[in-house]
């Protein structure tokens, strides 16, 4: 699953709780880009989705830039049992920016 150019692609169908959680987490990212410290050029790939017995969900993402993982850029989107956005665990203090190579 990847977010490309602002559009989000996710598995659909199958009826698995994890699929629903992933779709809701991707929607939460689109609605709350500041929460995950989104920067232009970022792409996100789902690493793992976990739905608890209570229905709460935690979806882990890897952040990519130009197809490469960003060290320290991974994050977890948390959802309540009703699917609402409940926050994010992210280590970046501000949006990540690439730095041009030094001459």
PDB file of N, CA and C in Angstrom:
ATOM      1  N   UNK A   1       0.819  -1.172   0.000  1.00  0.00           N
ATOM      2  CA  UNK A   1       0.000   0.000   0.000  1.00  0.00           C
ATOM      3  C   UNK A   1       0.866   1.240   0.000  1.00  0.00           C
ATOM      4  N   UNK A   2       0.584   2.143  -0.858  1.00  0.00           N
ATOM      5  CA  UNK A   2       1.385   3.362  -0.919  1.00  0.00           C
ATOM      6  C   UNK A   2       0.486   4.556  -1.175  1.00  0.00           C
ATOM      7  N   UNK A   3       0.933   5.679  -0.692  1.00  0.00           N
ATOM      8  CA  UNK A   3       0.271   6.927  -1.016  1.00  0.00           C
ATOM      9  C   UNK A   3       1.091   7.530  -2.131  1.00  0.00           C
ATOM     10  N   UNK A   4       0.461   7.844  -3.246  1.00  0.00           N
ATOM     11  CA  UNK A   4       1.176   8.404  -4.395  1.00  0.00           C
ATOM     12  C   UNK A   4       0.532   9.718  -4.807  1.00  0.00           C
ATOM     13  N   UNK A   5       1.324  10.763  -4.794  1.00  0.00           N
ATOM     14  CA  UNK A   5       0.856  12.057  -5.273  1.00  0.00           C
ATOM     15  C   UNK A   5      -0.447  12.508  -4.644  1.00  0.00           C
ATOM     16  N   UNK A   6      -0.589  12.286  -3.359  1.00  0.00           N
ATOM     17  CA  UNK A   6      -1.792  12.700  -2.665  1.00  0.00           C
ATOM     18  C   UNK A   6      -2.917  11.682  -2.734  1.00  0.00           C
ATOM     19  N   UNK A   7      -2.853  10.763  -3.673  1.00  0.00           N
ATOM     20  CA  UNK A   7      -3.872   9.714  -3.760  1.00  0.00           C
ATOM     21  C   UNK A   7      -3.413   8.526  -2.933  1.00  0.00           C
ATOM     22  N   UNK A   8      -4.354   7.855  -2.337  1.00  0.00           N
ATOM     23  CA  UNK A   8      -4.024   6.729  -1.488  1.00  0.00           C
ATOM     24  C   UNK A   8      -4.541   5.459  -2.129  1.00  0.00           C
ATOM     25  N   UNK A   9      -3.688   4.448  -2.181  1.00  0.00           N
ATOM     26  CA  UNK A   9      -4.094   3.151  -2.705  1.00  0.00           C
ATOM     27  C   UNK A   9      -4.022   2.149  -1.573  1.00  0.00           C
ATOM     28  N   UNK A  10      -5.080   1.412  -1.369  1.00  0.00           N
ATOM     29  CA  UNK A  10      -5.117   0.408  -0.307  1.00  0.00           C
ATOM     30  C   UNK A  10      -5.878  -0.800  -0.803  1.00  0.00           C
ATOM     31  N   UNK A  11      -5.653  -1.925  -0.142  1.00  0.00           N
ATOM     32  CA  UNK A  11      -6.441  -3.108  -0.452  1.00  0.00           C
ATOM     33  C   UNK A  11      -7.888  -2.800  -0.136  1.00  0.00           C
ATOM     34  N   UNK A  12      -8.764  -3.279  -0.937  1.00  0.00           N
ATOM     35  CA  UNK A  12     -10.183  -3.128  -0.647  1.00  0.00           C
ATOM     36  C   UNK A  12     -10.834  -4.482  -0.790  1.00  0.00           C
ATOM     37  N   UNK A  13     -11.949  -4.622  -0.176  1.00  0.00           N
ATOM     38  CA  UNK A  13     -12.663  -5.890  -0.248  1.00  0.00           C
ATOM     39  C   UNK A  13     -12.081  -6.880   0.739  1.00  0.00           C
ATOM     40  N   UNK A  14     -12.583  -8.092   0.701  1.00  0.00           N
ATOM     41  CA  UNK A  14     -12.091  -9.116   1.599  1.00  0.00           C
ATOM     42  C   UNK A  14     -12.774  -9.095   2.945  1.00  0.00           C
ATOM     43  N   UNK A  15     -13.247  -7.941   3.381  1.00  0.00           N
ATOM     44  CA  UNK A  15     -13.980  -7.846   4.627  1.00  0.00           C
ATOM     45  C   UNK A  15     -13.158  -8.085   5.879  1.00  0.00           C
ATOM     46  N   UNK A  16     -11.843  -8.038   5.786  1.00  0.00           N
ATOM     47  CA  UNK A  16     -11.008  -8.250   6.964  1.00  0.00           C
ATOM     48  C   UNK A  16     -10.960  -6.976   7.797  1.00  0.00           C
ATOM     49  N   UNK A  17     -11.005  -7.092   9.131  1.00  0.00           N
ATOM     50  CA  UNK A  17     -10.923  -5.899   9.980  1.00  0.00           C
ATOM     51  C   UNK A  17      -9.663  -5.077   9.719  1.00  0.00           C
ATOM     52  N   UNK A  18      -8.563  -5.751   9.394  1.00  0.00           N
ATOM     53  CA  UNK A  18      -7.314  -5.033   9.121  1.00  0.00           C
ATOM     54  C   UNK A  18      -7.447  -4.157   7.878  1.00  0.00           C
ATOM     55  N   UNK A  19      -8.159  -4.645   6.853  1.00  0.00           N
ATOM     56  CA  UNK A  19      -8.358  -3.850   5.639  1.00  0.00           C
ATOM     57  C   UNK A  19      -9.142  -2.579   5.945  1.00  0.00           C
ATOM     58  N   UNK A  20     -10.168  -2.714   6.766  1.00  0.00           N
ATOM     59  CA  UNK A  20     -10.963  -1.545   7.163  1.00  0.00           C
ATOM     60  C   UNK A  20     -10.102  -0.576   7.958  1.00  0.00           C
ATOM     61  N   UNK A  21      -9.291  -1.106   8.877  1.00  0.00           N
ATOM     62  CA  UNK A  21      -8.415  -0.251   9.688  1.00  0.00           C
ATOM     63  C   UNK A  21      -7.415   0.491   8.814  1.00  0.00           C
ATOM     64  N   UNK A  22      -6.842  -0.191   7.825  1.00  0.00           N
ATOM     65  CA  UNK A  22      -5.882   0.447   6.921  1.00  0.00           C
ATOM     66  C   UNK A  22      -6.552   1.571   6.145  1.00  0.00           C
ATOM     67  N   UNK A  23      -7.724   1.332   5.614  1.00  0.00           N
ATOM     68  CA  UNK A  23      -8.438   2.370   4.859  1.00  0.00           C
ATOM     69  C   UNK A  23      -8.734   3.569   5.748  1.00  0.00           C
ATOM     70  N   UNK A  24      -9.147   3.330   6.977  1.00  0.00           N
ATOM     71  CA  UNK A  24      -9.444   4.433   7.909  1.00  0.00           C
ATOM     72  C   UNK A  24      -8.170   5.172   8.313  1.00  0.00           C
ATOM     73  N   UNK A  25      -7.078   4.443   8.488  1.00  0.00           N
ATOM     74  CA  UNK A  25      -5.812   5.089   8.841  1.00  0.00           C
ATOM     75  C   UNK A  25      -5.311   5.970   7.698  1.00  0.00           C
ATOM     76  N   UNK A  26      -5.428   5.483   6.475  1.00  0.00           N
ATOM     77  CA  UNK A  26      -5.014   6.290   5.319  1.00  0.00           C
ATOM     78  C   UNK A  26      -5.875   7.549   5.212  1.00  0.00           C
ATOM     79  N   UNK A  27      -7.163   7.416   5.488  1.00  0.00           N
ATOM     80  CA  UNK A  27      -8.042   8.582   5.486  1.00  0.00           C
ATOM     81  C   UNK A  27      -7.633   9.560   6.598  1.00  0.00           C
ATOM     82  N   UNK A  28      -7.262   9.030   7.753  1.00  0.00           N
ATOM     83  CA  UNK A  28      -6.822   9.881   8.864  1.00  0.00           C
ATOM     84  C   UNK A  28      -5.561  10.652   8.497  1.00  0.00           C
ATOM     85  N   UNK A  29      -4.642  10.013   7.751  1.00  0.00           N
ATOM     86  CA  UNK A  29      -3.431  10.700   7.309  1.00  0.00           C
ATOM     87  C   UNK A  29      -3.797  11.854   6.376  1.00  0.00           C
ATOM     88  N   UNK A  30      -4.714  11.596   5.445  1.00  0.00           N
ATOM     89  CA  UNK A  30      -5.119  12.652   4.509  1.00  0.00           C
ATOM     90  C   UNK A  30      -5.784  13.816   5.235  1.00  0.00           C
ATOM     91  N   UNK A  31      -6.561  13.518   6.275  1.00  0.00           N
ATOM     92  CA  UNK A  31      -7.278  14.565   7.019  1.00  0.00           C
ATOM     93  C   UNK A  31      -6.416  15.251   8.071  1.00  0.00           C
ATOM     94  N   UNK A  32      -5.322  14.622   8.484  1.00  0.00           N
ATOM     95  CA  UNK A  32      -4.465  15.143   9.554  1.00  0.00           C
ATOM     96  C   UNK A  32      -2.986  15.068   9.168  1.00  0.00           C
ATOM     97  N   UNK A  33      -2.603  15.665   8.046  1.00  0.00           N
ATOM     98  CA  UNK A  33      -1.211  15.522   7.594  1.00  0.00           C
ATOM     99  C   UNK A  33      -0.185  16.062   8.590  1.00  0.00           C
ATOM    100  N   UNK A  34      -0.563  17.074   9.353  1.00  0.00           N
ATOM    101  CA  UNK A  34       0.373  17.639  10.326  1.00  0.00           C
ATOM    102  C   UNK A  34       0.681  16.642  11.438  1.00  0.00           C
ATOM    103  N   UNK A  35      -0.233  15.735  11.732  1.00  0.00           N
ATOM    104  CA  UNK A  35      -0.026  14.761  12.804  1.00  0.00           C
ATOM    105  C   UNK A  35       1.113  13.795  12.489  1.00  0.00           C
ATOM    106  N   UNK A  36       1.291  13.455  11.210  1.00  0.00           N
ATOM    107  CA  UNK A  36       2.368  12.536  10.829  1.00  0.00           C
ATOM    108  C   UNK A  36       3.569  13.277  10.254  1.00  0.00           C
ATOM    109  N   UNK A  37       3.530  14.611  10.332  1.00  0.00           N
ATOM    110  CA  UNK A  37       4.634  15.462   9.851  1.00  0.00           C
ATOM    111  C   UNK A  37       4.862  15.264   8.358  1.00  0.00           C
ATOM    112  N   UNK A  38       3.769  15.296   7.588  1.00  0.00           N
ATOM    113  CA  UNK A  38       3.832  15.094   6.148  1.00  0.00           C
ATOM    114  C   UNK A  38       4.643  16.198   5.475  1.00  0.00           C
ATOM    115  N   UNK A  39       5.497  15.799   4.549  1.00  0.00           N
ATOM    116  CA  UNK A  39       6.266  16.735   3.728  1.00  0.00           C
ATOM    117  C   UNK A  39       6.060  16.350   2.271  1.00  0.00           C
ATOM    118  N   UNK A  40       6.201  17.314   1.385  1.00  0.00           N
ATOM    119  CA  UNK A  40       6.043  17.026  -0.041  1.00  0.00           C
ATOM    120  C   UNK A  40       7.048  15.962  -0.463  1.00  0.00           C
ATOM    121  N   UNK A  41       6.577  15.002  -1.216  1.00  0.00           N
ATOM    122  CA  UNK A  41       7.432  13.927  -1.679  1.00  0.00           C
ATOM    123  C   UNK A  41       7.371  12.682  -0.811  1.00  0.00           C
ATOM    124  N   UNK A  42       6.738  12.795   0.368  1.00  0.00           N
ATOM    125  CA  UNK A  42       6.586  11.622   1.230  1.00  0.00           C
ATOM    126  C   UNK A  42       5.636  10.621   0.599  1.00  0.00           C
ATOM    127  N   UNK A  43       5.908   9.373   0.801  1.00  0.00           N
ATOM    128  CA  UNK A  43       5.022   8.269   0.446  1.00  0.00           C
ATOM    129  C   UNK A  43       4.968   7.361   1.655  1.00  0.00           C
ATOM    130  N   UNK A  44       3.869   6.649   1.818  1.00  0.00           N
ATOM    131  CA  UNK A  44       3.705   5.804   2.990  1.00  0.00           C
ATOM    132  C   UNK A  44       3.364   4.385   2.572  1.00  0.00           C
ATOM    133  N   UNK A  45       3.957   3.443   3.257  1.00  0.00           N
ATOM    134  CA  UNK A  45       3.698   2.044   2.986  1.00  0.00           C
ATOM    135  C   UNK A  45       3.275   1.382   4.298  1.00  0.00           C
ATOM    136  N   UNK A  46       2.169   0.662   4.255  1.00  0.00           N
ATOM    137  CA  UNK A  46       1.713  -0.046   5.451  1.00  0.00           C
ATOM    138  C   UNK A  46       2.686  -1.171   5.754  1.00  0.00           C
ATOM    139  N   UNK A  47       3.114  -1.218   6.983  1.00  0.00           N
ATOM    140  CA  UNK A  47       4.005  -2.273   7.423  1.00  0.00           C
ATOM    141  C   UNK A  47       3.214  -3.360   8.138  1.00  0.00           C
ATOM    142  N   UNK A  48       2.261  -2.934   8.993  1.00  0.00           N
ATOM    143  CA  UNK A  48       1.483  -3.899   9.760  1.00  0.00           C
ATOM    144  C   UNK A  48       0.228  -3.225  10.297  1.00  0.00           C
ATOM    145  N   UNK A  49      -0.860  -3.977  10.352  1.00  0.00           N
ATOM    146  CA  UNK A  49      -2.103  -3.486  10.955  1.00  0.00           C
ATOM    147  C   UNK A  49      -2.535  -4.466  12.022  1.00  0.00           C
ATOM    148  N   UNK A  50      -2.947  -3.933  13.164  1.00  0.00           N
ATOM    149  CA  UNK A  50      -3.386  -4.769  14.266  1.00  0.00           C
ATOM    150  C   UNK A  50      -4.727  -4.234  14.778  1.00  0.00           C
ATOM    151  N   UNK A  51      -5.719  -5.117  14.840  1.00  0.00           N
ATOM    152  CA  UNK A  51      -7.016  -4.764  15.403  1.00  0.00           C
ATOM    153  C   UNK A  51      -7.172  -5.559  16.686  1.00  0.00           C
ATOM    154  N   UNK A  52      -7.420  -4.859  17.803  1.00  0.00           N
ATOM    155  CA  UNK A  52      -7.530  -5.516  19.102  1.00  0.00           C
ATOM    156  C   UNK A  52      -8.909  -6.151  19.277  1.00  0.00           C
ATOM    157  N   UNK A  53      -9.055  -6.897  20.351  1.00  0.00           N
ATOM    158  CA  UNK A  53     -10.345  -7.524  20.664  1.00  0.00           C
ATOM    159  C   UNK A  53     -11.440  -6.487  20.884  1.00  0.00           C
ATOM    160  N   UNK A  54     -11.058  -5.289  21.341  1.00  0.00           N
ATOM    161  CA  UNK A  54     -12.047  -4.235  21.584  1.00  0.00           C
ATOM    162  C   UNK A  54     -12.436  -3.510  20.305  1.00  0.00           C
ATOM    163  N   UNK A  55     -11.679  -3.746  19.219  1.00  0.00           N
ATOM    164  CA  UNK A  55     -11.950  -3.085  17.950  1.00  0.00           C
ATOM    165  C   UNK A  55     -11.062  -1.890  17.684  1.00  0.00           C
ATOM    166  N   UNK A  56     -10.243  -1.485  18.664  1.00  0.00           N
ATOM    167  CA  UNK A  56      -9.275  -0.416  18.427  1.00  0.00           C
ATOM    168  C   UNK A  56      -8.245  -0.944  17.433  1.00  0.00           C
ATOM    169  N   UNK A  57      -7.655  -0.048  16.661  1.00  0.00           N
ATOM    170  CA  UNK A  57      -6.697  -0.476  15.638  1.00  0.00           C
ATOM    171  C   UNK A  57      -5.439   0.379  15.693  1.00  0.00           C
ATOM    172  N   UNK A  58      -4.343  -0.234  15.285  1.00  0.00           N
ATOM    173  CA  UNK A  58      -3.034   0.420  15.241  1.00  0.00           C
ATOM    174  C   UNK A  58      -2.398   0.017  13.917  1.00  0.00           C
ATOM    175  N   UNK A  59      -2.170   1.007  13.050  1.00  0.00           N
ATOM    176  CA  UNK A  59      -1.635   0.731  11.719  1.00  0.00           C
ATOM    177  C   UNK A  59      -0.252   1.375  11.613  1.00  0.00           C
ATOM    178  N   UNK A  60       0.746   0.539  11.362  1.00  0.00           N
ATOM    179  CA  UNK A  60       2.135   0.992  11.291  1.00  0.00           C
ATOM    180  C   UNK A  60       2.530   1.265   9.843  1.00  0.00           C
ATOM    181  N   UNK A  61       3.189   2.407   9.654  1.00  0.00           N
ATOM    182  CA  UNK A  61       3.602   2.835   8.322  1.00  0.00           C
ATOM    183  C   UNK A  61       5.097   3.068   8.271  1.00  0.00           C
ATOM    184  N   UNK A  62       5.667   2.827   7.100  1.00  0.00           N
ATOM    185  CA  UNK A  62       7.031   3.217   6.784  1.00  0.00           C
ATOM    186  C   UNK A  62       6.945   4.434   5.871  1.00  0.00           C
ATOM    187  N   UNK A  63       7.751   5.434   6.156  1.00  0.00           N
ATOM    188  CA  UNK A  63       7.803   6.641   5.325  1.00  0.00           C
ATOM    189  C   UNK A  63       8.883   6.436   4.272  1.00  0.00           C
ATOM    190  N   UNK A  64       8.559   6.761   3.028  1.00  0.00           N
ATOM    191  CA  UNK A  64       9.505   6.635   1.925  1.00  0.00           C
ATOM    192  C   UNK A  64       9.710   7.994   1.262  1.00  0.00           C
ATOM    193  N   UNK A  65      10.921   8.217   0.776  1.00  0.00           N
ATOM    194  CA  UNK A  65      11.218   9.402  -0.028  1.00  0.00           C
ATOM    195  C   UNK A  65      11.998   8.923  -1.239  1.00  0.00           C
ATOM    196  N   UNK A  66      11.453   9.164  -2.423  1.00  0.00           N
ATOM    197  CA  UNK A  66      12.040   8.672  -3.674  1.00  0.00           C
ATOM    198  C   UNK A  66      12.275   7.169  -3.609  1.00  0.00           C
ATOM    199  N   UNK A  67      11.329   6.482  -2.997  1.00  0.00           N
ATOM    200  CA  UNK A  67      11.376   5.031  -2.923  1.00  0.00           C
ATOM    201  C   UNK A  67      12.253   4.458  -1.829  1.00  0.00           C
ATOM    202  N   UNK A  68      12.922   5.309  -1.075  1.00  0.00           N
ATOM    203  CA  UNK A  68      13.814   4.837  -0.016  1.00  0.00           C
ATOM    204  C   UNK A  68      13.208   5.104   1.353  1.00  0.00           C
ATOM    205  N   UNK A  69      13.351   4.159   2.280  1.00  0.00           N
ATOM    206  CA  UNK A  69      12.827   4.381   3.628  1.00  0.00           C
ATOM    207  C   UNK A  69      13.549   5.546   4.309  1.00  0.00           C
ATOM    208  N   UNK A  70      12.797   6.335   5.068  1.00  0.00           N
ATOM    209  CA  UNK A  70      13.358   7.449   5.833  1.00  0.00           C
ATOM    210  C   UNK A  70      13.637   6.938   7.241  1.00  0.00           C
ATOM    211  N   UNK A  71      14.901   6.923   7.629  1.00  0.00           N
ATOM    212  CA  UNK A  71      15.270   6.466   8.962  1.00  0.00           C
ATOM    213  C   UNK A  71      14.591   7.346  10.003  1.00  0.00           C
ATOM    214  N   UNK A  72      13.865   6.714  10.928  1.00  0.00           N
ATOM    215  CA  UNK A  72      13.148   7.456  11.970  1.00  0.00           C
ATOM    216  C   UNK A  72      11.836   8.039  11.505  1.00  0.00           C
ATOM    217  N   UNK A  73      11.441   7.751  10.265  1.00  0.00           N
ATOM    218  CA  UNK A  73      10.225   8.341   9.719  1.00  0.00           C
ATOM    219  C   UNK A  73       8.981   7.493   9.875  1.00  0.00           C
ATOM    220  N   UNK A  74       9.128   6.291  10.442  1.00  0.00           N
ATOM    221  CA  UNK A  74       7.957   5.429  10.589  1.00  0.00           C
ATOM    222  C   UNK A  74       7.023   5.991  11.661  1.00  0.00           C
ATOM    223  N   UNK A  75       5.761   5.590  11.597  1.00  0.00           N
ATOM    224  CA  UNK A  75       4.769   6.079  12.556  1.00  0.00           C
ATOM    225  C   UNK A  75       3.618   5.089  12.649  1.00  0.00           C
ATOM    226  N   UNK A  76       2.809   5.263  13.698  1.00  0.00           N
ATOM    227  CA  UNK A  76       1.651   4.408  13.935  1.00  0.00           C
ATOM    228  C   UNK A  76       0.416   5.286  14.059  1.00  0.00           C
ATOM    229  N   UNK A  77      -0.611   4.978  13.282  1.00  0.00           N
ATOM    230  CA  UNK A  77      -1.898   5.667  13.385  1.00  0.00           C
ATOM    231  C   UNK A  77      -2.778   4.829  14.301  1.00  0.00           C
ATOM    232  N   UNK A  78      -3.366   5.484  15.311  1.00  0.00           N
ATOM    233  CA  UNK A  78      -4.231   4.811  16.278  1.00  0.00           C
ATOM    234  C   UNK A  78      -5.682   5.183  15.996  1.00  0.00           C
ATOM    235  N   UNK A  79      -6.559   4.182  16.022  1.00  0.00           N
ATOM    236  CA  UNK A  79      -7.987   4.384  15.776  1.00  0.00           C
ATOM    237  C   UNK A  79      -8.789   3.825  16.943  1.00  0.00           C
ATOM    238  N   UNK A  80      -9.886   4.496  17.290  1.00  0.00           N
ATOM    239  CA  UNK A  80     -10.772   4.023  18.344  1.00  0.00           C
ATOM    240  C   UNK A  80     -11.595   2.845  17.824  1.00  0.00           C
ATOM    241  N   UNK A  81     -12.289   2.133  18.707  1.00  0.00           N
ATOM    242  CA  UNK A  81     -13.118   1.014  18.246  1.00  0.00           C
ATOM    243  C   UNK A  81     -14.171   1.396  17.201  1.00  0.00           C
ATOM    244  N   UNK A  82     -14.615   2.656  17.208  1.00  0.00           N
ATOM    245  CA  UNK A  82     -15.594   3.069  16.184  1.00  0.00           C
ATOM    246  C   UNK A  82     -14.926   3.550  14.902  1.00  0.00           C
ATOM    247  N   UNK A  83     -13.588   3.476  14.838  1.00  0.00           N
ATOM    248  CA  UNK A  83     -12.851   3.838  13.633  1.00  0.00           C
ATOM    249  C   UNK A  83     -12.376   5.272  13.575  1.00  0.00           C
ATOM    250  N   UNK A  84     -12.666   6.054  14.618  1.00  0.00           N
ATOM    251  CA  UNK A  84     -12.235   7.458  14.638  1.00  0.00           C
ATOM    252  C   UNK A  84     -10.733   7.565  14.898  1.00  0.00           C
ATOM    253  N   UNK A  85     -10.150   8.632  14.370  1.00  0.00           N
ATOM    254  CA  UNK A  85      -8.727   8.920  14.579  1.00  0.00           C
ATOM    255  C   UNK A  85      -8.492   9.187  16.058  1.00  0.00           C
ATOM    256  N   UNK A  86      -7.511   8.477  16.638  1.00  0.00           N
ATOM    257  CA  UNK A  86      -7.223   8.609  18.069  1.00  0.00           C
ATOM    258  C   UNK A  86      -5.810   9.117  18.318  1.00  0.00           C
ATOM    259  N   UNK A  87      -5.105   9.466  17.269  1.00  0.00           N
ATOM    260  CA  UNK A  87      -3.774  10.006  17.435  1.00  0.00           C
ATOM    261  C   UNK A  87      -2.745   9.222  16.642  1.00  0.00           C
ATOM    262  N   UNK A  88      -1.504   9.650  16.804  1.00  0.00           N
ATOM    263  CA  UNK A  88      -0.414   9.036  16.054  1.00  0.00           C
ATOM    264  C   UNK A  88       0.830   9.010  16.927  1.00  0.00           C
ATOM    265  N   UNK A  89       1.613   7.970  16.789  1.00  0.00           N
ATOM    266  CA  UNK A  89       2.925   7.901  17.426  1.00  0.00           C
ATOM    267  C   UNK A  89       3.941   8.127  16.321  1.00  0.00           C
ATOM    268  N   UNK A  90       4.675   9.225  16.427  1.00  0.00           N
ATOM    269  CA  UNK A  90       5.642   9.592  15.396  1.00  0.00           C
ATOM    270  C   UNK A  90       6.868  10.186  16.075  1.00  0.00           C
ATOM    271  N   UNK A  91       8.052   9.854  15.584  1.00  0.00           N
ATOM    272  CA  UNK A  91       9.264  10.343  16.229  1.00  0.00           C
ATOM    273  C   UNK A  91       9.781  11.649  15.630  1.00  0.00           C
ATOM    274  N   UNK A  92       9.357  11.979  14.417  1.00  0.00           N
ATOM    275  CA  UNK A  92       9.826  13.229  13.802  1.00  0.00           C
ATOM    276  C   UNK A  92       9.234  14.426  14.529  1.00  0.00           C
ATOM    277  N   UNK A  93      10.065  15.420  14.820  1.00  0.00           N
ATOM    278  CA  UNK A  93       9.583  16.629  15.472  1.00  0.00           C
ATOM    279  C   UNK A  93       8.971  17.606  14.479  1.00  0.00           C
ATOM    280  N   UNK A  94       9.405  17.540  13.227  1.00  0.00           N
ATOM    281  CA  UNK A  94       8.887  18.415  12.182  1.00  0.00           C
ATOM    282  C   UNK A  94       8.939  17.650  10.863  1.00  0.00           C
ATOM    283  N   UNK A  95       8.283  18.139   9.830  1.00  0.00           N
ATOM    284  CA  UNK A  95       8.330  17.430   8.544  1.00  0.00           C
ATOM    285  C   UNK A  95       9.763  17.217   8.081  1.00  0.00           C
ATOM    286  N   UNK A  96       9.995  16.043   7.540  1.00  0.00           N
ATOM    287  CA  UNK A  96      11.319  15.673   7.045  1.00  0.00           C
ATOM    288  C   UNK A  96      11.557  16.350   5.712  1.00  0.00           C
ATOM    289  N   UNK A  97      12.755  16.842   5.496  1.00  0.00           N
ATOM    290  CA  UNK A  97      13.133  17.465   4.229  1.00  0.00           C
ATOM    291  C   UNK A  97      14.441  16.849   3.756  1.00  0.00           C
ATOM    292  N   UNK A  98      14.521  16.625   2.468  1.00  0.00           N
ATOM    293  CA  UNK A  98      15.795  16.134   1.945  1.00  0.00           C
ATOM    294  C   UNK A  98      16.763  17.300   1.863  1.00  0.00           C
ATOM    295  N   UNK A  99      18.029  17.004   1.992  1.00  0.00           N
ATOM    296  CA  UNK A  99      19.065  18.023   1.907  1.00  0.00           C
ATOM    297  C   UNK A  99      19.888  17.767   0.651  1.00  0.00           C
ATOM    298  N   UNK A 100      20.079  18.784  -0.176  1.00  0.00           N
ATOM    299  CA  UNK A 100      20.891  18.575  -1.387  1.00  0.00           C
ATOM    300  C   UNK A 100      22.305  18.144  -1.006  1.00  0.00           C
ATOM    301  N   UNK A 101      22.916  17.308  -1.823  1.00  0.00           N
ATOM    302  CA  UNK A 101      24.303  16.897  -1.527  1.00  0.00           C
ATOM    303  C   UNK A 101      25.237  18.096  -1.532  1.00  0.00           C
ATOM    304  N   UNK A 102      26.241  18.012  -0.686  1.00  0.00           N
ATOM    305  CA  UNK A 102      27.237  19.093  -0.632  1.00  0.00           C
ATOM    306  C   UNK A 102      28.194  18.945  -1.804  1.00  0.00           C
ATOM    307  N   UNK A 103      28.635  20.097  -2.324  1.00  0.00           N
ATOM    308  CA  UNK A 103      29.565  20.074  -3.446  1.00  0.00           C
ATOM    309  C   UNK A 103      30.977  19.854  -2.978  1.00  0.00           C
TER     310      UNK A 103
END
